[in-house]
Coordinates of C-alpha atoms and ligand atoms in Angstrom, one line a residue:
Chain S
M251 CA 97.1 115.3 58.5
L252 CA 99.3 116.2 61.5
L253 CA 99.5 113.4 64.1
L254 CA 101.3 113.1 67.4
T255 CA 102.0 109.4 68.2
I256 CA 103.3 107.8 71.4
D257 CA 104.4 104.3 72.0
S258 CA 105.6 102.8 75.3
S259 CA 105.2 99.1 74.7
A260 CA 108.9 98.3 74.9
G261 CA 111.2 101.3 74.9
A262 CA 109.4 104.6 74.5
S263 CA 109.1 106.7 71.4
V264 CA 107.3 109.9 70.2
A265 CA 106.7 111.0 66.7
L266 CA 105.1 113.9 64.9
T267 CA 104.0 112.9 61.3
R268 CA 102.5 115.1 58.6
D269 CA 100.6 113.1 56.0
G270 CA 102.4 110.0 57.3
A271 CA 106.0 111.4 56.9
P272 CA 107.9 112.0 60.1
L273 CA 108.5 115.7 61.0
D274 CA 110.4 114.7 64.1
A275 CA 110.9 111.5 66.1
W276 CA 112.4 110.6 69.5
R277 CA 113.1 107.3 71.1
T278 CA 114.8 105.6 74.0
E279 CA 115.5 101.9 74.6
Q280 CA 115.2 102.4 78.3
T281 CA 112.3 100.5 79.7
T282 CA 112.0 101.8 83.3
S283 CA 111.9 105.6 82.9
H284 CA 108.8 106.1 80.8
A285 CA 107.0 108.1 83.5
E286 CA 109.9 110.5 83.6
V287 CA 111.0 110.9 80.0
L288 CA 107.9 110.7 77.8
A289 CA 106.1 113.9 78.7
P290 CA 109.2 116.1 78.4
A291 CA 110.0 114.4 75.0
V292 CA 106.5 115.3 73.8
Q293 CA 106.9 118.9 75.0
R294 CA 110.4 119.4 73.4
M295 CA 109.2 117.9 70.1
M296 CA 106.1 120.2 69.9
I297 CA 108.1 123.3 70.8
G298 CA 111.0 122.2 68.4
A299 CA 108.6 121.7 65.5
G300 CA 106.6 124.9 66.3
V301 CA 103.4 122.9 66.6
T302 CA 100.7 123.4 69.2
G303 CA 97.9 121.1 70.3
A304 CA 95.5 123.1 68.2
D305 CA 97.4 122.3 65.0
L306 CA 97.1 118.5 65.5
D307 CA 94.5 116.4 63.8
G308 CA 94.7 113.7 66.4
V309 CA 96.8 111.7 68.8
A310 CA 97.7 108.1 68.2
V311 CA 99.0 105.6 70.8
G312 CA 100.5 102.2 70.7
V313 CA 98.3 99.9 72.9
G314 CA 100.9 97.2 73.2
P315 CA 101.1 94.4 74.0
G316 CA 104.0 95.1 76.3
P317 CA 105.1 95.3 79.9
F318 CA 102.0 96.7 81.7
T319 CA 103.5 99.5 83.8
G320 CA 105.4 101.2 81.0
L321 CA 102.5 100.7 78.6
R322 CA 100.1 102.4 80.9
V323 CA 102.4 105.4 81.2
G324 CA 102.1 106.1 77.5
L325 CA 98.4 105.5 77.4
A326 CA 97.7 107.7 80.4
L327 CA 99.8 110.5 78.8
A328 CA 98.0 110.1 75.4
H329 CA 94.5 110.1 77.0
A330 CA 95.3 113.3 79.0
L331 CA 96.8 115.1 76.0
A332 CA 93.9 114.2 73.7
E333 CA 91.4 115.2 76.4
A334 CA 93.0 118.5 77.1
W335 CA 93.5 119.3 73.4
R336 CA 90.0 118.0 72.6
K337 CA 91.5 115.9 69.8
P338 CA 90.5 112.4 68.7
L339 CA 92.6 109.6 70.2
H340 CA 93.4 106.5 68.2
G341 CA 94.8 103.2 69.5
I342 CA 97.0 101.0 67.3
C343 CA 98.6 97.6 68.0
S344 CA 102.3 98.2 68.7
L345 CA 103.3 95.0 66.8
D346 CA 102.0 96.6 63.6
S347 CA 105.0 98.8 63.7
L348 CA 107.4 95.9 63.2
A349 CA 105.2 94.3 60.5
L350 CA 105.4 97.6 58.5
R351 CA 109.2 97.6 59.0
A352 CA 109.4 94.0 57.8
T353 CA 107.4 94.6 54.6
D354 CA 109.3 97.9 54.0
A355 CA 112.5 95.7 54.2
G356 CA 111.1 93.4 51.5
V357 CA 109.7 90.5 53.6
E358 CA 107.1 88.6 51.5
G359 CA 104.5 85.9 52.3
E360 CA 103.5 85.0 55.9
F361 CA 105.7 86.0 58.8
L362 CA 105.6 86.6 62.5
V363 CA 106.3 89.6 64.7
A364 CA 107.5 88.4 68.2
T365 CA 108.5 90.7 71.1
D366 CA 109.5 90.2 74.6
A367 CA 106.6 89.3 76.9
R368 CA 109.0 88.5 79.8
R369 CA 108.3 85.4 82.0
R370 CA 109.8 83.2 79.2
E371 CA 107.1 84.2 76.7
V372 CA 106.7 86.3 73.6
Y373 CA 103.9 88.5 72.4
W374 CA 103.3 87.6 68.8
A375 CA 101.1 88.1 65.8
Q376 CA 101.0 86.6 62.3
Y377 CA 101.0 88.9 59.2
I378 CA 100.9 88.3 55.5
R379 CA 102.3 90.3 52.6
D380 CA 101.0 89.3 49.2
E381 CA 99.6 90.8 46.0
K382 CA 96.7 92.2 48.0
G383 CA 98.9 94.1 50.3
S384 CA 99.9 93.4 53.9
R385 CA 97.6 92.6 56.8
L386 CA 97.2 90.9 60.1
V387 CA 96.3 87.2 59.9
R388 CA 95.9 86.5 63.6
G389 CA 97.0 87.8 67.0
P390 CA 98.3 89.4 69.0
F391 CA 98.8 86.6 71.6
G392 CA 101.1 85.8 74.4
A393 CA 102.8 82.4 74.3
S394 CA 106.0 80.4 74.8
A395 CA 108.2 80.8 71.7
T396 CA 108.1 77.0 71.3
D397 CA 104.4 77.2 70.5
L398 CA 104.5 79.6 67.5
P399 CA 103.8 78.6 63.9
E400 CA 107.0 77.8 62.0
L401 CA 107.3 81.0 60.0
P402 CA 110.1 83.5 59.6
A403 CA 110.0 86.2 62.3
V404 CA 111.1 89.7 63.2
G405 CA 111.3 91.5 66.6
A406 CA 113.2 91.2 69.9
G407 CA 111.6 87.8 70.5
L408 CA 114.1 86.4 67.9
G409 CA 117.1 87.6 69.9
L410 CA 115.7 86.0 73.1
Y411 CA 114.7 82.7 71.6
P412 CA 117.2 82.0 68.7
Q413 CA 116.6 78.2 69.1
E414 CA 112.9 78.5 68.6
L415 CA 112.5 81.3 66.1
R416 CA 114.2 81.9 62.8
P417 CA 114.7 85.4 61.3
A418 CA 113.0 86.6 58.2
T419 CA 115.8 87.1 55.7
M420 CA 116.7 90.6 54.7
D421 CA 119.6 92.9 54.7
E422 CA 119.4 93.9 58.3
D423 CA 119.2 91.8 61.4
P424 CA 115.6 92.0 62.8
S425 CA 116.3 90.4 66.2
A426 CA 116.4 93.5 68.2
W427 CA 113.6 95.4 66.6
V428 CA 111.2 97.2 69.0
P429 CA 108.0 99.1 68.1
D430 CA 108.3 102.8 67.2
A431 CA 105.9 105.7 67.2
A432 CA 107.0 107.0 63.8
E433 CA 105.8 103.8 62.1
L434 CA 102.6 103.7 64.1
G435 CA 101.9 107.3 63.1
Q436 CA 102.4 106.4 59.5
L437 CA 99.9 103.5 59.9
A438 CA 97.4 105.6 61.7
E439 CA 97.6 108.2 58.9
G440 CA 96.9 105.4 56.4
A441 CA 93.9 104.2 58.4
L442 CA 92.5 107.7 58.9
V443 CA 92.6 108.6 55.2
G444 CA 91.0 105.3 54.4
E445 CA 93.9 103.4 52.8
L446 CA 94.3 100.9 55.6
H447 CA 91.5 98.9 57.3
G448 CA 91.4 97.2 60.6
V449 CA 94.4 99.0 62.0
L450 CA 92.9 101.4 64.5
C451 CA 91.4 100.2 67.8
Q452 CA 90.3 101.6 71.1
A453 CA 93.0 103.3 73.1
R454 CA 93.1 100.7 75.8
P455 CA 96.0 98.4 76.7
L456 CA 96.2 95.0 75.1
Y457 CA 97.1 93.2 78.3
L458 CA 96.6 89.7 76.9
R459 CA 97.2 88.4 80.5
E460 CA 95.3 88.6 83.7
S461 CA 96.9 90.1 86.7
D462 CA 98.4 87.1 88.5
A463 CA 96.8 87.9 91.8
Q464 CA 95.9 84.8 93.8
V465 CA 92.9 84.5 96.0
P466 CA 94.3 83.8 99.5
V467 CA 93.4 80.4 101.1
Q468 CA 91.5 82.0 103.9
M469 CA 89.3 83.9 101.5
R470 CA 88.3 80.7 99.6
Q471 CA 87.2 78.9 102.8
G472 CA 86.1 82.1 104.3
G473 CA 83.0 83.2 106.1
S474 CA 80.8 85.9 104.8
Chain W
M40 CA 96.4 136.8 93.0
S41 CA 92.8 135.7 93.8
E42 CA 92.4 132.2 95.2
P43 CA 94.0 129.7 92.9
L44 CA 91.8 127.2 91.0
V45 CA 93.6 123.9 91.3
L46 CA 92.8 120.4 89.9
G47 CA 94.2 117.5 92.0
I48 CA 94.8 113.9 90.9
E49 CA 95.2 111.0 93.3
T50 CA 96.0 107.5 92.2
S51 CA 98.4 106.1 94.9
C52 CA 96.3 103.2 96.0
D53 CA 92.8 101.9 94.8
E54 CA 90.9 105.2 94.5
T55 CA 91.1 107.3 91.3
G56 CA 90.4 110.7 92.8
I57 CA 90.0 114.0 91.0
G58 CA 89.2 117.1 92.9
I59 CA 88.9 120.7 92.2
V60 CA 89.3 123.5 94.7
R61 CA 89.5 127.3 94.6
G62 CA 91.7 128.1 97.5
T63 CA 90.1 126.3 100.3
R64 CA 86.7 126.0 98.7
L65 CA 85.7 122.5 97.5
L66 CA 84.2 122.6 94.0
A67 CA 84.4 118.9 93.1
N68 CA 85.6 115.7 94.6
E69 CA 85.0 112.7 92.3
V70 CA 86.3 109.3 93.3
A71 CA 86.2 106.1 91.4
S72 CA 87.2 103.1 93.5
S73 CA 88.4 99.7 92.4
M74 CA 87.7 98.3 95.8
D75 CA 85.1 95.8 94.6
E76 CA 87.7 94.2 92.3
H77 CA 90.0 93.6 95.3
V78 CA 87.4 92.0 97.6
R79 CA 88.0 88.4 96.6
F80 CA 91.7 88.9 97.2
G81 CA 91.2 90.3 100.7
G82 CA 93.5 93.3 99.9
V83 CA 94.5 95.8 97.2
I84 CA 96.2 94.1 94.3
P85 CA 98.5 96.7 92.7
E86 CA 98.1 95.5 89.1
I87 CA 94.3 95.6 89.3
A88 CA 94.4 99.1 90.9
A89 CA 96.7 100.4 88.2
R90 CA 94.5 99.0 85.4
A91 CA 91.4 100.5 87.0
H92 CA 93.1 104.0 87.3
L93 CA 93.7 104.1 83.6
E94 CA 90.1 103.1 82.8
A95 CA 88.7 105.6 85.3
F96 CA 90.9 108.6 84.6
T97 CA 89.1 110.4 81.7
P98 CA 85.5 109.7 82.9
T99 CA 86.4 110.9 86.4
L100 CA 88.2 114.0 85.1
R101 CA 85.1 114.9 82.9
T102 CA 82.7 114.5 85.9
A103 CA 84.9 116.6 88.2
L104 CA 85.2 119.4 85.7
E105 CA 81.4 119.3 85.0
T106 CA 80.6 119.2 88.7
A107 CA 82.9 122.2 89.4
G108 CA 81.5 124.0 86.4
V109 CA 84.9 124.9 85.1
E110 CA 87.0 124.2 82.0
L111 CA 90.5 122.9 82.0
R112 CA 91.8 126.1 80.5
E113 CA 90.5 128.1 83.5
I114 CA 92.5 125.9 86.0
D115 CA 95.6 127.7 87.5
A116 CA 97.6 124.6 88.3
I117 CA 97.6 120.8 88.2
A118 CA 98.5 118.9 91.4
V119 CA 99.2 115.2 91.5
T120 CA 100.2 112.6 94.1
A121 CA 103.8 111.8 93.3
G122 CA 104.2 109.5 96.3
P123 CA 104.2 107.6 98.6
G124 CA 102.1 104.8 97.3
L125 CA 101.9 101.9 94.8
A126 CA 104.5 102.6 92.1
G127 CA 102.4 101.4 89.1
A128 CA 99.4 103.1 90.4
L129 CA 101.1 106.4 91.0
M130 CA 102.6 106.4 87.5
V131 CA 99.2 106.4 85.9
G132 CA 98.1 109.5 87.7
L133 CA 101.5 111.2 87.3
S134 CA 101.7 110.5 83.6
A135 CA 98.1 111.8 83.1
A136 CA 98.8 114.9 85.2
K137 CA 101.9 115.6 83.1
G138 CA 99.7 115.3 79.9
L139 CA 97.2 117.8 81.3
A140 CA 99.8 120.2 82.4
L141 CA 101.7 120.0 79.2
A142 CA 98.6 120.2 76.9
A143 CA 96.9 123.0 78.9
D144 CA 100.1 124.8 79.6
K145 CA 99.7 124.8 83.4
P146 CA 102.2 124.5 86.2
L147 CA 102.5 120.9 87.6
Y148 CA 102.9 120.2 91.4
G149 CA 103.9 116.6 92.2
V150 CA 102.9 116.5 95.9
N151 CA 103.2 114.2 98.9
H152 CA 100.1 112.1 99.6
L153 CA 100.5 112.2 103.4
V154 CA 100.7 116.0 103.5
A155 CA 97.7 116.1 101.2
H156 CA 95.8 114.2 103.9
V157 CA 96.5 117.1 106.2
A158 CA 95.7 119.8 103.7
V159 CA 92.2 118.5 103.2
A160 CA 91.3 119.9 106.7
L161 CA 91.4 123.3 105.2
V162 CA 88.8 122.5 102.6
D163 CA 85.5 124.3 103.2
H164 CA 86.9 126.3 106.0
D165 CA 87.5 130.1 105.6
A166 CA 90.9 131.2 106.4
A167 CA 89.7 132.9 109.6
S168 CA 88.7 129.6 111.2
S169 CA 91.5 127.5 109.9
P170 CA 91.6 124.1 111.7
L171 CA 95.4 124.1 111.2
A172 CA 96.7 125.9 114.2
P173 CA 100.4 126.7 114.0
N174 CA 102.1 123.4 114.9
T175 CA 99.3 120.9 114.5
A176 CA 99.7 117.2 114.8
A177 CA 98.2 115.0 112.1
L178 CA 97.4 111.3 112.8
L179 CA 97.1 109.5 109.5
V180 CA 95.7 106.0 109.6
S181 CA 94.9 104.0 106.5
G182 CA 95.4 100.6 104.8
G183 CA 98.6 102.0 103.3
H184 CA 100.1 104.2 106.0
T185 CA 100.1 105.0 109.7
E186 CA 101.9 108.2 110.8
I187 CA 102.0 111.0 113.3
L188 CA 103.2 114.2 111.9
R189 CA 104.0 117.7 113.2
V190 CA 102.8 120.3 110.6
G191 CA 104.4 123.7 111.0
S192 CA 103.4 124.9 107.6
L193 CA 101.7 122.8 104.8
A194 CA 103.9 124.5 102.2
R195 CA 107.3 124.1 103.9
D196 CA 107.4 122.5 107.3
V197 CA 106.2 119.0 108.0
E198 CA 108.1 116.5 110.3
L199 CA 107.5 112.8 110.8
L200 CA 107.3 112.1 114.6
G201 CA 106.4 108.5 114.3
S202 CA 105.1 105.8 112.0
T203 CA 104.4 102.1 111.8
I204 CA 107.6 100.0 111.3
D205 CA 105.7 97.2 109.6
D206 CA 102.0 96.9 108.7
A207 CA 99.8 99.9 108.4
A208 CA 96.9 99.9 110.9
G209 CA 94.3 99.4 108.1
E210 CA 96.4 96.6 106.7
A211 CA 96.2 94.9 110.2
F212 CA 92.4 95.3 110.1
D213 CA 92.3 93.7 106.6
K214 CA 94.5 90.8 107.5
T215 CA 92.7 90.1 110.8
A216 CA 89.3 90.3 109.2
R217 CA 90.5 87.9 106.6
L218 CA 91.6 85.3 109.1
L219 CA 88.4 85.7 111.0
G220 CA 86.4 85.2 107.8
L221 CA 84.8 88.6 108.1
G222 CA 85.5 89.8 104.6
Y223 CA 87.1 92.8 103.0
P224 CA 87.6 95.7 103.6
G225 CA 88.5 94.7 107.1
G226 CA 87.9 98.0 108.9
P227 CA 84.1 98.2 108.7
A228 CA 83.8 94.4 109.1
I229 CA 85.8 94.4 112.3
D230 CA 84.1 97.5 113.6
A231 CA 80.7 95.9 113.1
A232 CA 81.7 92.5 114.6
A233 CA 83.4 94.2 117.5
R234 CA 80.1 95.9 118.6
M235 CA 78.9 92.5 119.7
G236 CA 82.1 91.4 121.4
D237 CA 84.0 92.1 124.6
P238 CA 87.1 94.2 124.0
K239 CA 88.6 92.9 127.3
A240 CA 88.1 89.2 126.4
F241 CA 91.6 88.8 125.1
R242 CA 94.7 90.9 125.9
F243 CA 96.5 91.3 122.6
P244 CA 100.0 92.9 122.5
R245 CA 100.5 96.6 122.2
G246 CA 103.5 96.7 119.9
L247 CA 106.6 98.7 120.7
T248 CA 105.4 99.7 124.2
M249 CA 108.2 98.0 126.2
P250 CA 110.5 100.4 128.1
K251 CA 113.5 99.4 125.9
F252 CA 111.6 100.8 122.8
E253 CA 109.9 103.7 124.4
G254 CA 112.5 105.1 126.8
T255 CA 111.5 108.2 128.8
V256 CA 110.6 111.8 128.0
Q257 CA 114.2 112.8 128.9
S258 CA 115.8 110.0 126.9
P259 CA 113.3 108.7 124.4
G260 CA 113.8 105.3 122.9
K261 CA 114.1 104.7 119.2
H262 CA 110.5 103.6 118.9
R263 CA 108.9 105.9 121.4
H264 CA 106.4 107.3 118.8
N265 CA 106.4 104.3 116.5
W266 CA 103.9 101.5 116.1
S267 CA 104.1 97.9 115.1
F268 CA 101.0 95.9 114.0
S269 CA 102.4 92.8 112.4
G270 CA 102.5 90.8 115.6
L271 CA 98.9 91.4 116.3
K272 CA 97.4 89.3 113.6
T273 CA 99.6 86.4 114.6
A274 CA 98.4 86.7 118.2
V275 CA 94.7 86.7 117.0
A276 CA 95.4 83.7 114.7
R277 CA 96.9 81.8 117.7
A278 CA 94.0 82.6 119.9
A279 CA 91.5 81.4 117.2
E280 CA 93.5 78.2 116.7
Q281 CA 93.3 77.3 120.4
F282 CA 89.5 77.2 120.1
E283 CA 89.6 75.3 116.9
A284 CA 92.0 72.8 118.4
Q285 CA 89.6 72.1 121.2
G286 CA 86.7 71.8 118.8
L287 CA 85.1 74.9 120.1
A288 CA 83.4 77.7 118.2
V289 CA 85.8 80.6 117.5
P290 CA 84.5 83.7 119.4
T291 CA 84.8 86.0 116.5
A292 CA 83.1 89.0 118.0
D293 CA 85.3 88.9 121.1
L294 CA 88.4 88.4 119.0
A295 CA 87.4 91.3 116.7
A296 CA 86.7 93.6 119.7
S297 CA 89.8 92.7 121.5
F298 CA 92.0 93.1 118.4
Q299 CA 90.3 96.5 117.6
E300 CA 90.9 97.7 121.2
A301 CA 94.6 96.7 120.9
V302 CA 95.1 98.7 117.7
V303 CA 93.1 101.7 118.8
D304 CA 94.6 101.8 122.3
V305 CA 98.2 101.9 121.2
L306 CA 97.5 104.2 118.3
T307 CA 95.8 106.8 120.4
A308 CA 98.0 106.5 123.4
K309 CA 101.1 107.1 121.4
A310 CA 99.7 109.8 119.2
V311 CA 98.4 111.8 122.2
R312 CA 101.7 111.4 124.0
A313 CA 103.6 112.5 120.9
C314 CA 101.5 115.7 120.9
Q315 CA 102.2 116.4 124.5
E316 CA 105.9 115.9 124.2
H317 CA 106.1 118.1 121.2
G318 CA 103.9 120.8 122.6
L319 CA 101.2 120.3 120.0
T320 CA 97.7 121.3 121.2
S321 CA 95.6 120.4 118.2
M322 CA 95.4 117.2 116.2
L323 CA 93.9 116.3 112.9
L324 CA 92.8 112.8 112.0
G325 CA 93.0 111.5 108.5
G326 CA 93.0 108.3 106.4
G327 CA 90.4 105.6 105.8
V328 CA 90.6 104.2 109.4
A329 CA 89.3 107.5 110.6
A330 CA 85.9 105.9 109.9
N331 CA 86.4 103.4 112.7
S332 CA 84.0 104.2 115.5
R333 CA 86.2 103.0 118.3
L334 CA 89.1 105.0 117.1
R335 CA 87.1 108.2 116.9
E336 CA 85.6 107.6 120.4
L337 CA 88.9 106.8 122.2
L338 CA 90.9 109.4 120.4
A339 CA 88.3 112.1 121.2
Q340 CA 88.4 111.0 124.8
R341 CA 92.1 111.0 125.1
C342 CA 92.6 114.2 123.3
A343 CA 90.1 115.9 125.6
D344 CA 91.8 114.5 128.6
A345 CA 95.1 115.9 127.4
G346 CA 93.8 119.2 126.3
V347 CA 94.4 118.6 122.6
E348 CA 91.8 119.9 120.2
L349 CA 90.8 117.2 117.7
T350 CA 89.5 117.8 114.2
V351 CA 88.1 114.9 112.1
P352 CA 87.2 115.9 108.5
P353 CA 84.1 114.3 107.0
I354 CA 84.9 110.7 106.1
P355 CA 84.8 111.2 102.2
L356 CA 87.6 113.7 102.7
C357 CA 89.5 111.3 105.1
T358 CA 89.8 108.5 102.6
D359 CA 92.0 109.0 99.6
N360 CA 90.6 111.6 97.2
G361 CA 91.7 114.2 94.7
A362 CA 90.4 117.2 96.7
M363 CA 93.1 116.8 99.2
V364 CA 95.7 116.9 96.5
A365 CA 94.1 120.0 95.0
A366 CA 93.9 121.6 98.5
L367 CA 97.6 121.1 99.0
G368 CA 98.3 122.3 95.5
A369 CA 96.4 125.5 96.3
Q370 CA 98.4 126.0 99.4
L371 CA 101.6 125.6 97.5
V372 CA 100.5 128.0 94.7
S373 CA 99.5 130.6 97.3
A374 CA 102.9 130.2 99.1
G375 CA 104.7 130.7 95.9
A376 CA 106.3 127.3 95.8
Q377 CA 108.2 126.3 92.8
A378 CA 106.4 124.1 90.3
S379 CA 107.6 120.6 89.5
S380 CA 109.4 119.7 86.3
L381 CA 107.7 117.4 83.8
E382 CA 110.6 115.0 84.5
I383 CA 109.7 114.2 88.1
P384 CA 109.4 110.5 88.9
A385 CA 106.8 108.7 90.9
D386 CA 108.4 108.0 94.3
S387 CA 106.7 105.1 96.1
S388 CA 108.5 105.8 99.3
L389 CA 108.6 109.6 99.2
P390 CA 109.5 110.9 102.7
V391 CA 106.9 113.1 104.3
E392 CA 109.4 116.0 104.7
R393 CA 109.3 116.3 100.9
I394 CA 106.1 118.2 100.4
V395 CA 106.5 118.8 96.7
I396 CA 109.0 117.3 94.3
Ligands
ZN645 ZN1 96.0 107.9 102.0

């Protein structure tokens, strides 16, 4: 199965995967240039790999959680691509990328994925890896790092809140990890061939937070 | 080349617009508005608008293609508003437009929203009776912008003659309607209330009309063709407070009528004068405030007195929509303008002289 996957939940990344294995991948840690860099990255990768839209079996996209503006850029692009190519579009929680990276690195038992939600909060989800495999236990949520279960964690939330969160032990430091399209593509492939369950979702942003617009005082008292 | 078939995408404020034109012929103009979601806030909330654009994009695109009876692969070019507007809202449309252009292998034109308001005047007109005479003035009045432009050529010559230096006129309507408890959107609410009021009951300020701002024809002041509306709502609030302080009922209709008169008076006086001083003999009105009955009335009268020929497109084409973006795109394609790169940014303060980026 040939999939194009896009994630814009933290940095931005694009991957082409065939049967779950990356053919090519691109990523940037920049968080404010998604609208400029993502589409050209997709175009370069397709041309470089000699792949056309007609060759694809689908498009997958990370639905966050993540900063809203950048997240929407990736989703808008994915929607338009899937629509124009007439290919199925699959959503996938961006935090699952880091859960896969953690279990690939040997993390066992229950653990957390925590990423930067800004405003002194993290986006987090709890996963488990046991004899039955790995899966989501609960989440994703947005919360202060002080309110999380006391479990080892991976993700950029660790780097931001070293007092509140402790790293899952492994060879590499997981405190700067951000979601990546290559892992999401691998997970989407697994779900589409029926090996993974509960991974795919609608391709709509996981905002987890209302817009913080306030109703003005005059409107609340207000006339008609 | 036959007339280009262009799809236009507009997401600079609270309307998700997708329009399709063939040259100047309108084939589809689908608009999904998030206005209802902004009502309780009394103004457009950028985050709510951006969320709504993403939700509405694909359904609106499908309806537009279906209405026009065309398929994406038949389209010659994709045009999209690149600015000015709300950054987060612009990025949704721009990113989606890039996706369509990339996937369907079509040229992309990232265009100026203000110039698109002018281009819409061409829609449904055959070239022989184009309402855009050489050197037309365009008065654009909405909740997001207020400008007077000189348009030499839609594809390559647009000049800003004047603009608001603070609130847009439509924004002044919204804010004043809010403080008078008339609801949102403010334009229609004030227009309706004003019909029962006396426009001369209060004399509200006409911003930037003092000689030090305006100067003379020979030596124009810095703000000769500019407007300012931010002081107006304060003046209305003070007037209302005086009644409240005395325990009297606030004369809402008189306040609304006098406020509207102040906006429309200064708007039309300065716009018509700018035309005369730049030798422009035709004017196009655009933007959502074009729906205001008093603006249409007074502008028509003052244009007639000054010998300026006024064109007002149908209201659904005056408010933000995708057809205007498509119409400008078609002009650019026909003029052989260079297409935009897939790397172009959204530019929330794109100057009007930059027609395509
Ligand atoms: Zn507009």
